[in-house]
PDB file of C-alpha atoms in Angstrom:
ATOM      1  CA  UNK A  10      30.781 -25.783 -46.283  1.00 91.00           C
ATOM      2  CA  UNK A  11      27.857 -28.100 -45.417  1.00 97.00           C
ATOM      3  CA  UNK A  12      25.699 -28.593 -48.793  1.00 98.00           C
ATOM      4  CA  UNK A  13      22.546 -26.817 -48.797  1.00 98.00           C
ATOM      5  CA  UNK A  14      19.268 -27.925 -51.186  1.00 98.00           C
ATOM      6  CA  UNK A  15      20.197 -25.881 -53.926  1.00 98.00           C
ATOM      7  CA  UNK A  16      23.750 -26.457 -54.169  1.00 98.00           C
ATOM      8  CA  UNK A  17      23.506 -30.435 -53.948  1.00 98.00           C
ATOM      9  CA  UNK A  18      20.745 -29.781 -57.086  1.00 98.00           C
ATOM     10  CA  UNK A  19      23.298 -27.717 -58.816  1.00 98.00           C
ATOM     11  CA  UNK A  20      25.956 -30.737 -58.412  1.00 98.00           C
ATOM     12  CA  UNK A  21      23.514 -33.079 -59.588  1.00 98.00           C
ATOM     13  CA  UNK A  22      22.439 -31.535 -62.323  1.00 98.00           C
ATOM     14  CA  UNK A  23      26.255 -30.540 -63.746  1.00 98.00           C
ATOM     15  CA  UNK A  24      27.808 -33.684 -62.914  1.00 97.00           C
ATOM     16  CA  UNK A  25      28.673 -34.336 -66.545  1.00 97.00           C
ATOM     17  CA  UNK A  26      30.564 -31.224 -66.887  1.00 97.00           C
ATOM     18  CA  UNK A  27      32.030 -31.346 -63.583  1.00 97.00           C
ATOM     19  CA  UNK A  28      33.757 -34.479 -64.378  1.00 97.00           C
ATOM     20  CA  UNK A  29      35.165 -33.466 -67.320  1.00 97.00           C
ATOM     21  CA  UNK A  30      37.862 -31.053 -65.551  1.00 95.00           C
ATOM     22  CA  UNK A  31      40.428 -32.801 -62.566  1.00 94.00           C
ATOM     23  CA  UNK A  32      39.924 -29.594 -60.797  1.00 91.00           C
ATOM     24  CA  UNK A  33      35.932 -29.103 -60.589  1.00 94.00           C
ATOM     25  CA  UNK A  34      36.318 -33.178 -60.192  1.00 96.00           C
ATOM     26  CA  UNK A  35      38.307 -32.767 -57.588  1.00 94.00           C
ATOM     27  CA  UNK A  36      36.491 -30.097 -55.566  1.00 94.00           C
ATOM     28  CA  UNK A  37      32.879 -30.434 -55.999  1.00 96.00           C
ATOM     29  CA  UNK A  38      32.627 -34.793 -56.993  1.00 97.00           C
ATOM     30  CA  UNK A  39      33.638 -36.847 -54.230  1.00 96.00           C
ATOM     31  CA  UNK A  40      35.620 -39.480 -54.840  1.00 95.00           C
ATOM     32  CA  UNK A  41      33.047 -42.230 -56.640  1.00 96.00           C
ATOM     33  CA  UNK A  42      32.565 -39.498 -59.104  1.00 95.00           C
ATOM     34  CA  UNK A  43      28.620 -38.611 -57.695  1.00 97.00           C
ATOM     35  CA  UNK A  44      27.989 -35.036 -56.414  1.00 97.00           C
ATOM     36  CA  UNK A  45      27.758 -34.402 -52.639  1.00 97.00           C
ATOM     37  CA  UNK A  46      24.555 -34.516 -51.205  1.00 97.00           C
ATOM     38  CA  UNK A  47      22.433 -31.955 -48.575  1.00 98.00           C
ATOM     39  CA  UNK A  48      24.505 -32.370 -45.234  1.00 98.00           C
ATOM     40  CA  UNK A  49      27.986 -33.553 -46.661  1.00 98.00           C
ATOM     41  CA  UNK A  50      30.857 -31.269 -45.944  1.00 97.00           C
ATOM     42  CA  UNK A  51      32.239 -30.443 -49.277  1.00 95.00           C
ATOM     43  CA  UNK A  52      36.023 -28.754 -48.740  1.00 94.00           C
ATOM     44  CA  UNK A  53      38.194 -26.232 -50.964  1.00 94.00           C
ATOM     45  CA  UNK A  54      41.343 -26.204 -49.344  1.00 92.00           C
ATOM     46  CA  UNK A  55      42.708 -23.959 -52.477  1.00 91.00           C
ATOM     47  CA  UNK A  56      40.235 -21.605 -51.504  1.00 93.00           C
ATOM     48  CA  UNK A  57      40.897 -21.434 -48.184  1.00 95.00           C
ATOM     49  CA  UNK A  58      44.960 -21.223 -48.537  1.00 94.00           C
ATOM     50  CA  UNK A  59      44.448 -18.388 -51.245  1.00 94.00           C
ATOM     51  CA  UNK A  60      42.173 -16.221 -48.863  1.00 94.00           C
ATOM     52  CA  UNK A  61      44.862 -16.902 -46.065  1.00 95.00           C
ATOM     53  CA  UNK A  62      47.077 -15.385 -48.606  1.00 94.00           C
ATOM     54  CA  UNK A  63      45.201 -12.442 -49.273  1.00 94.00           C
ATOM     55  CA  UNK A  64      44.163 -11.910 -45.413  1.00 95.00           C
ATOM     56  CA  UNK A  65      47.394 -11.719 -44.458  1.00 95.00           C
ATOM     57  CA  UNK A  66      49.386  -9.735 -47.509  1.00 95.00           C
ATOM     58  CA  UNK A  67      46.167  -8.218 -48.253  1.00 93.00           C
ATOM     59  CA  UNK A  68      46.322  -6.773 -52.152  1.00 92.00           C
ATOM     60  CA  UNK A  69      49.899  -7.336 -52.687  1.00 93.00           C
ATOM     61  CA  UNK A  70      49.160 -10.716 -52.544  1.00 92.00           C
ATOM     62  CA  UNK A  71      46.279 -10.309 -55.419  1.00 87.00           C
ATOM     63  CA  UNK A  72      48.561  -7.711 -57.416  1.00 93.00           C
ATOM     64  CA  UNK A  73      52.259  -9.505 -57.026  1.00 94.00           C
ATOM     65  CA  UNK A  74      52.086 -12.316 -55.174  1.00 94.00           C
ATOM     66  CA  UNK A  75      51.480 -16.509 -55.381  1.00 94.00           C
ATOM     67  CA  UNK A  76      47.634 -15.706 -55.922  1.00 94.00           C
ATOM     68  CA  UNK A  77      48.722 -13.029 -59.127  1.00 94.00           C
ATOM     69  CA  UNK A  78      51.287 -15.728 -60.600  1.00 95.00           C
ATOM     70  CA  UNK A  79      48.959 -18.485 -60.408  1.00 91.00           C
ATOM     71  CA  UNK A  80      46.673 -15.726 -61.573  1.00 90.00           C
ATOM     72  CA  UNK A  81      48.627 -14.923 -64.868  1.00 93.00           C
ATOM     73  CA  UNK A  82      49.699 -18.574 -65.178  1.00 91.00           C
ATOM     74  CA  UNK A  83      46.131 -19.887 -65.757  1.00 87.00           C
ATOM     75  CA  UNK A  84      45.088 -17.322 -68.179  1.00 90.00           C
ATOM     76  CA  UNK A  85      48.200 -18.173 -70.379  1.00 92.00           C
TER      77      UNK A  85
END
């Protein structure tokens, strides 16, 4: 995804919470800790793996499979 206006005002201006969680750090602060900035290719290659998942079991996958455990397992 190539950062648009709005979302590199978004990063800016939730930075501080952001940081505070090694998964939002990890996905939307690059590596110096500053948000990415209009142009800069920001990847989610969770996201991407999970909607591989999903395109290719289709709702099993959301129901019953990886994508439900890690499902249940967060919300416990």
């Amino acid at each position: 995804l190539e950062v648009y206006p709005y979302l590199a005002e978004a990063l800016e201006y939730k930075k501080n919470e952001l940081a505070k969680f090694h998964e939002s750090r990890k996905i939307f602060l690059k590596e110096n800790g500053e948000p990415y900035q209009i142009g800069e290719k920001l990847f989610q290659k969770d996201l991407a793996r999970t909607l591989e998942r999903i395109s290719k079991n289709k709702s099993s996958e959301f129901y019953e499979g990886q994508t439900a455990q890690a499902i249940i397992k967060t919300l416990n």
